[in-house]
CSV table of C-alpha atoms in Angstrom, one decimal:
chain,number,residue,atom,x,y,z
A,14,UNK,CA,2.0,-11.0,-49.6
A,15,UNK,CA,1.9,-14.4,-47.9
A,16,UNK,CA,2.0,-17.6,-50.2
A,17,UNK,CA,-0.1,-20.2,-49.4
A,18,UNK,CA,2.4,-22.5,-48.3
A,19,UNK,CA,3.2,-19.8,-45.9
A,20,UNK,CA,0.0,-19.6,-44.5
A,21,UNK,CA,-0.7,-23.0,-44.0
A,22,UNK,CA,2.7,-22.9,-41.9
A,23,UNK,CA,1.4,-20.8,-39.7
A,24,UNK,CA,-2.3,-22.1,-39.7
A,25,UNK,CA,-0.6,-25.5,-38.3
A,26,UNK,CA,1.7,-23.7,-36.2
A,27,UNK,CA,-0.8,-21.6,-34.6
A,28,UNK,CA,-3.1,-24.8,-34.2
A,29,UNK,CA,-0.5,-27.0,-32.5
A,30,UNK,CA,0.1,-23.7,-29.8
A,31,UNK,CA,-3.6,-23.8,-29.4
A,32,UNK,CA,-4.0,-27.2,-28.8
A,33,UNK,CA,-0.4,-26.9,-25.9
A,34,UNK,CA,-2.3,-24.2,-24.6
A,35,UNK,CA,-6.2,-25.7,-23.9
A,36,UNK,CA,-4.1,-28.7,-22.6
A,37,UNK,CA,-1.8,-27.2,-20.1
A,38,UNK,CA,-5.3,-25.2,-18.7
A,39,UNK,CA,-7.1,-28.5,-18.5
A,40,UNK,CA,-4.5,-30.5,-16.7
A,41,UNK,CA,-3.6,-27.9,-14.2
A,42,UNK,CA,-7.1,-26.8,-13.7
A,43,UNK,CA,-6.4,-23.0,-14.8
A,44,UNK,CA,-3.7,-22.9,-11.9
A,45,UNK,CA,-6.1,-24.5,-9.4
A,46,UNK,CA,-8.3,-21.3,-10.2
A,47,UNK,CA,-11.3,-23.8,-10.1
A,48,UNK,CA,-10.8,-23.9,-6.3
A,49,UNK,CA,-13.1,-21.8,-5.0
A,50,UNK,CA,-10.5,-20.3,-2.6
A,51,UNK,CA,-6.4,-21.4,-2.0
A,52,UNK,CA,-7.2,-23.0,1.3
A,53,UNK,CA,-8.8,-26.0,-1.1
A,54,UNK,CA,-5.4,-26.1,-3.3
A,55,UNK,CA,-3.4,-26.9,0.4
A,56,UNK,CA,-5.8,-28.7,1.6
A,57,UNK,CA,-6.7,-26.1,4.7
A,58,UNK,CA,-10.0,-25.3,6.0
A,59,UNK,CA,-9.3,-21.8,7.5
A,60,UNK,CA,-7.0,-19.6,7.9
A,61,UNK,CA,-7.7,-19.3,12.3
A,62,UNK,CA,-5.0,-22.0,13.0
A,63,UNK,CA,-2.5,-20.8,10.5
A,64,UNK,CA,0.9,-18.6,11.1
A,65,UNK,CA,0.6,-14.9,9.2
A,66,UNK,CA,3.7,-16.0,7.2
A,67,UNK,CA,2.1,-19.1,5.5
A,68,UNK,CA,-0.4,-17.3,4.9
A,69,UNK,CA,1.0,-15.1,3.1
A,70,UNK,CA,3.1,-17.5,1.6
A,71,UNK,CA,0.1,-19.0,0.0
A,72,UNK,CA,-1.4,-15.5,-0.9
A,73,UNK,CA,1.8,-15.4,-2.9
A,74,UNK,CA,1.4,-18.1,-4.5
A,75,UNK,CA,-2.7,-17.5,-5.4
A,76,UNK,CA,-1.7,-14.3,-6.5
A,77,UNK,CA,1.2,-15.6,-9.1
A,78,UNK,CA,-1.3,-18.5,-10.6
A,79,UNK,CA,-3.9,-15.6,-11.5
A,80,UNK,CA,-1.4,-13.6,-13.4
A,81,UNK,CA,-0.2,-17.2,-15.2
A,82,UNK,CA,-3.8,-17.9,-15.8
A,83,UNK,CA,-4.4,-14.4,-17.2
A,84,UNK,CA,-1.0,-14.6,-19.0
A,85,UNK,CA,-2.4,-18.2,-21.0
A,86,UNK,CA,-6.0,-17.3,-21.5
A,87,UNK,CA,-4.7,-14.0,-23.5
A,88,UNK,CA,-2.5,-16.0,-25.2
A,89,UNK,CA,-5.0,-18.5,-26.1
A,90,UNK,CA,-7.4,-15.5,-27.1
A,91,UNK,CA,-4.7,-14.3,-29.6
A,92,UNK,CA,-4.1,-17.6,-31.3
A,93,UNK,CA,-8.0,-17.7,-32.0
A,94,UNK,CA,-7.7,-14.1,-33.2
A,95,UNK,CA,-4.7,-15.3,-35.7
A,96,UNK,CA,-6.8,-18.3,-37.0
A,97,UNK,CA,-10.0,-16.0,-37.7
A,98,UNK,CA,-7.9,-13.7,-39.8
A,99,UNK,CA,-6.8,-16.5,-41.7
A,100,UNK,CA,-10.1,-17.8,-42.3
A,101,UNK,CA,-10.6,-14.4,-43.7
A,102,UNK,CA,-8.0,-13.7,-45.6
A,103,UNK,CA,-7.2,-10.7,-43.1
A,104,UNK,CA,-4.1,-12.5,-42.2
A,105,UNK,CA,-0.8,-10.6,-42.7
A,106,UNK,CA,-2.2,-7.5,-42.8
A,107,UNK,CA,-2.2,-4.8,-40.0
A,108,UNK,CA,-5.7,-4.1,-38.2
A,109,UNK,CA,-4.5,-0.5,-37.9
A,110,UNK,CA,-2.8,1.0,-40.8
A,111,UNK,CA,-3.9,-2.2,-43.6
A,112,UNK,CA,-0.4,-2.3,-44.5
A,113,UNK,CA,1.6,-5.6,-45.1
A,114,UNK,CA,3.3,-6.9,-41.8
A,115,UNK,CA,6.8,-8.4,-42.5
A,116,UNK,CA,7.5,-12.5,-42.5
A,117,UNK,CA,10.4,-11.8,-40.0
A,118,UNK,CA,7.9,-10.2,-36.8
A,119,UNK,CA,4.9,-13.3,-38.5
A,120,UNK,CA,7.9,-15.6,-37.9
A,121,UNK,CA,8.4,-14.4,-34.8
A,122,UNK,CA,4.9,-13.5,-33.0
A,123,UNK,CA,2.8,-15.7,-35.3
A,124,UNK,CA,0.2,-14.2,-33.1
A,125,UNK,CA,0.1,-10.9,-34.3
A,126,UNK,CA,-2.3,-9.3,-36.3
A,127,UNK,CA,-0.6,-5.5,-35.9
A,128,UNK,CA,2.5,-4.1,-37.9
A,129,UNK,CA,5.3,-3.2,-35.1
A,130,UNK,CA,4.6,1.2,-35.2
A,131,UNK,CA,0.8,0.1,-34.0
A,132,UNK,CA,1.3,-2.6,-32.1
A,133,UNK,CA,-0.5,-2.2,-28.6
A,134,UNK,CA,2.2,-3.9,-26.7
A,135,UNK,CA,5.2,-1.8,-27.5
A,136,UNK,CA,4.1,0.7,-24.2
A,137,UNK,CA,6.1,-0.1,-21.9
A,138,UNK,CA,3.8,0.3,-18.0
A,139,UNK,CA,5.6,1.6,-15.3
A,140,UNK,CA,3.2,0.7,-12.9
A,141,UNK,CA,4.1,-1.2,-9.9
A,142,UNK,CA,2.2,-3.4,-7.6
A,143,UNK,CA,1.1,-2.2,-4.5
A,144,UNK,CA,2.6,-4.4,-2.6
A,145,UNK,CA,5.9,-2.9,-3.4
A,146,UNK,CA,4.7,-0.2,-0.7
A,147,UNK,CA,5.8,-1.9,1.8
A,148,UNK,CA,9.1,-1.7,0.5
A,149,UNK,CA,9.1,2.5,1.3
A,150,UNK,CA,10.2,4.2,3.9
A,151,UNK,CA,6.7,4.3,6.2
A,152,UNK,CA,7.0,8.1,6.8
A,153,UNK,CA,7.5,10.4,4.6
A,154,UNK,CA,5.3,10.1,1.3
A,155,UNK,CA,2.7,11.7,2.9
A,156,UNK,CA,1.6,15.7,2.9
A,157,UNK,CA,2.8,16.6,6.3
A,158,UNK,CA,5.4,13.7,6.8
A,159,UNK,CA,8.8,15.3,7.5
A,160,UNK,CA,7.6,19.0,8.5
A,161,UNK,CA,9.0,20.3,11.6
A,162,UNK,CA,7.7,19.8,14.7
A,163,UNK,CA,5.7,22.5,15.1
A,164,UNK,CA,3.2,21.2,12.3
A,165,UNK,CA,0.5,19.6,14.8
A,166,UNK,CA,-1.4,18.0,11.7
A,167,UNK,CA,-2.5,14.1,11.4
A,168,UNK,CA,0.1,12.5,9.9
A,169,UNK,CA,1.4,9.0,9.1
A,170,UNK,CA,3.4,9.1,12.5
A,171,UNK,CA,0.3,9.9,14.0
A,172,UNK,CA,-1.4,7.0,12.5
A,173,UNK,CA,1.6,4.6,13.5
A,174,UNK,CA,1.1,6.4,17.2
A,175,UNK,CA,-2.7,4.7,16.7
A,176,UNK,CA,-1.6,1.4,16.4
A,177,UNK,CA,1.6,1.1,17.9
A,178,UNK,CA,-0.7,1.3,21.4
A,179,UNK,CA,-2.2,-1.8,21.1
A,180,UNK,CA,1.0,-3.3,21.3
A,181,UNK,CA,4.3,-3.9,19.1
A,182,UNK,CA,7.2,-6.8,19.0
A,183,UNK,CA,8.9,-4.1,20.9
A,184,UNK,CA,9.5,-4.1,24.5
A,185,UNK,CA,11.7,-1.4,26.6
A,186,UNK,CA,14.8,-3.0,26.3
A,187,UNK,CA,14.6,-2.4,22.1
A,188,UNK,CA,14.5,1.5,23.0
A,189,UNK,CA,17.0,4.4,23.2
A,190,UNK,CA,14.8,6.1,26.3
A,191,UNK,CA,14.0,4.0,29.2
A,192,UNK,CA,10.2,3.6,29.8
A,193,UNK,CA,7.9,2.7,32.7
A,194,UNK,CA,6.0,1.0,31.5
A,195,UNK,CA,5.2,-1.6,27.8
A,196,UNK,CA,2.0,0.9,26.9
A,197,UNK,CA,5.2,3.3,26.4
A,198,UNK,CA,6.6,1.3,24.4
A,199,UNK,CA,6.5,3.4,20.6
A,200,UNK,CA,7.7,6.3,19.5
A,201,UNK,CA,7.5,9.4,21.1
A,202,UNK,CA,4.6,7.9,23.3
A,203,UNK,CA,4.0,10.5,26.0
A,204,UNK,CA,2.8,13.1,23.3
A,205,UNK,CA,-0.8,14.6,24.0
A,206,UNK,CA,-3.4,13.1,22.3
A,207,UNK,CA,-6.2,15.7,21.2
A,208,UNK,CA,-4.7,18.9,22.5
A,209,UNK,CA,-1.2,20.4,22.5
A,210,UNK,CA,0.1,22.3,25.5
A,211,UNK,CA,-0.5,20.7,29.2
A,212,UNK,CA,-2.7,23.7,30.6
A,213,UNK,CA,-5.5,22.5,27.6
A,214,UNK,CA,-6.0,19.8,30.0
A,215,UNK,CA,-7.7,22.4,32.5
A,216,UNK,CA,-8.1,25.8,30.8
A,217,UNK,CA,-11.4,26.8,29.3
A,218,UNK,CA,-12.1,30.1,27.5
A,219,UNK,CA,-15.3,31.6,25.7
A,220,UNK,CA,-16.1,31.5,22.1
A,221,UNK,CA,-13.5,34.6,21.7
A,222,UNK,CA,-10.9,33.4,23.7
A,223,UNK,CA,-11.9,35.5,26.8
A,224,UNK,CA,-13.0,35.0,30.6
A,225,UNK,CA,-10.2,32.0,31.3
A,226,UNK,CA,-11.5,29.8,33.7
A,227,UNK,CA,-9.3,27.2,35.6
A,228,UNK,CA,-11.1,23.9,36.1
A,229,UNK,CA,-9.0,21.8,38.8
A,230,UNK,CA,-8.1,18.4,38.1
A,231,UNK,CA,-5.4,15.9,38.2
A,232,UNK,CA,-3.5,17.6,35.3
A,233,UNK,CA,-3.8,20.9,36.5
A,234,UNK,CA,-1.9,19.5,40.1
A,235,UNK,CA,0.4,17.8,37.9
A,236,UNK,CA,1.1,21.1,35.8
A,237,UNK,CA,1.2,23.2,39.4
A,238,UNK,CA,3.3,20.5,40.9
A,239,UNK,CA,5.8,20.4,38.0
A,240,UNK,CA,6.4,24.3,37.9
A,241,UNK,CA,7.0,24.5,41.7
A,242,UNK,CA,9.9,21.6,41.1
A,243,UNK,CA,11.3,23.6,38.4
A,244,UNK,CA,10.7,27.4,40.1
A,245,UNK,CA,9.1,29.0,37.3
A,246,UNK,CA,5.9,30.2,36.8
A,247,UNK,CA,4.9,28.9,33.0
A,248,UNK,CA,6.3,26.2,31.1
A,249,UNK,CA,8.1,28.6,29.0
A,250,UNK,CA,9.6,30.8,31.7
A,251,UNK,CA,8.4,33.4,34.3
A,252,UNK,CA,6.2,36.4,32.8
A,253,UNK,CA,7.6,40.0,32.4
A,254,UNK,CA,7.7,41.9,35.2
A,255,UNK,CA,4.4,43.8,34.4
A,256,UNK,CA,2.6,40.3,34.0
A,257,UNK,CA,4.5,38.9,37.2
A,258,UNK,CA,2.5,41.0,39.8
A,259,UNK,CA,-1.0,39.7,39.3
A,260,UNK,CA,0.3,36.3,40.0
A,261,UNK,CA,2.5,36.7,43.0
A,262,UNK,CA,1.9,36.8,46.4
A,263,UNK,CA,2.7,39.5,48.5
């Protein structure tokens, strides 16, 4: 049990932190949390004329004076916490289990009002911010990331694919294969975008997959033209010979 010279130690101890505390807020403004946003704290009016690396710079930096802010205002919460106890003779005393909390963890977290098994700070989070995702390797932590290449789903490739075509930092020199052109300029750029073998481009079937019908086009000259240069009949190699007939000429 705490003597009364004990708790008056800690009564002025915890007033004295309470009083560092409310100044250190006041002075600073709650980290220039009173701006209404960071542009006021630099003395910016918009963000238009401003480089993507200040800004983030300054994003940084907002970010950081919200978790002090947080940080002070829970601290100052806990001091008032103490000093109610005190008032009611709760001090010393865990919330949790009522038993006796020992002068050594008062002496040391004069804050406390929880006995060390129930304290609700000794969890440990593992959570990280999300900005740490940058961080990861951008493909593979999604569902398809990584399967072969046979596996036409959307994937995070796919969405990089999106993007990458409005233009990169890139340009052809920065790229194993040579290029024609900068709209070529991201990975594996000349794949098909919304079907998967070239003849989709001009091939239309029924419902159940029957009466084929050609419909000439660019693509389908393109597909003709590229066969002819390469002397085969399909982009996987001539037909058997009982499919080869009905498509050569006498």
């Amino acid at each position: 049990m705490l003597t009364k010279e004990q708790l008056s130690t800690f009564r002025s101890q915890l007033i004295k932190a309470k009083k560092d505390v409310e100044e250190q807020l006041k002075e600073g403004d709650h980290f220039d949390l009173e701006q209404g946003h960071f542009h006021e704290s630099v003395g910016e009016l918009s963000s238009y004329d401003n480089h993507p690396g200040d800004e983030a710079t300054e994003l940084y930096e907002r970010e950081k004076d919200i978790a002090l802010n947080e940080h002070m205002e829970k601290e100052l919460k806990d001091i008032n916490h103490a000093l109610t106890a005190i008032d009611e003779g709760t001090y010393g005393v865990c919330e949790t289990c009522g038993k006796e909390i020992p002068f050594d963890r008062l002496d040391a977290i004069p804050t406390t009002t929880y006995c060390k098994e129930h304290s609700p700070t000794q969890i440990v989070s593992h959570n990280r911010p999300i900005e740490e995702g940058v961080l990861m390797s951008p493909f593979g932590k999604f569902e398809f990331d990584g399967e072969p290449d046979e596996v036409e789903a959307y994937d995070a490739e796919d969405s990089w694919q999106d993007v990458a075509r409005y233009g990169t930092s890139e340009t052809p020199a920065d790229l194993t294969d040579s290029v024609d052109h900068y709209n070529e300029t991201y990975i594996e750029s000349d794949d098909q975008v919304g079907y998967v073998e070239e003849y989709e481009n001009f091939v239309g079937t029924d419902i159940e997959g029957k009466e084929i019908i050609v419909f000439p086009n660019n693509q389908h000259e393109k597909y003709e033209d590229d066969l002819d240069e390469e002397g085969i009949m399909t982009m996987f190699g001539d037909l058997p010979p009982y499919e080869k007939d009905p498509y050569t000429e006498d």
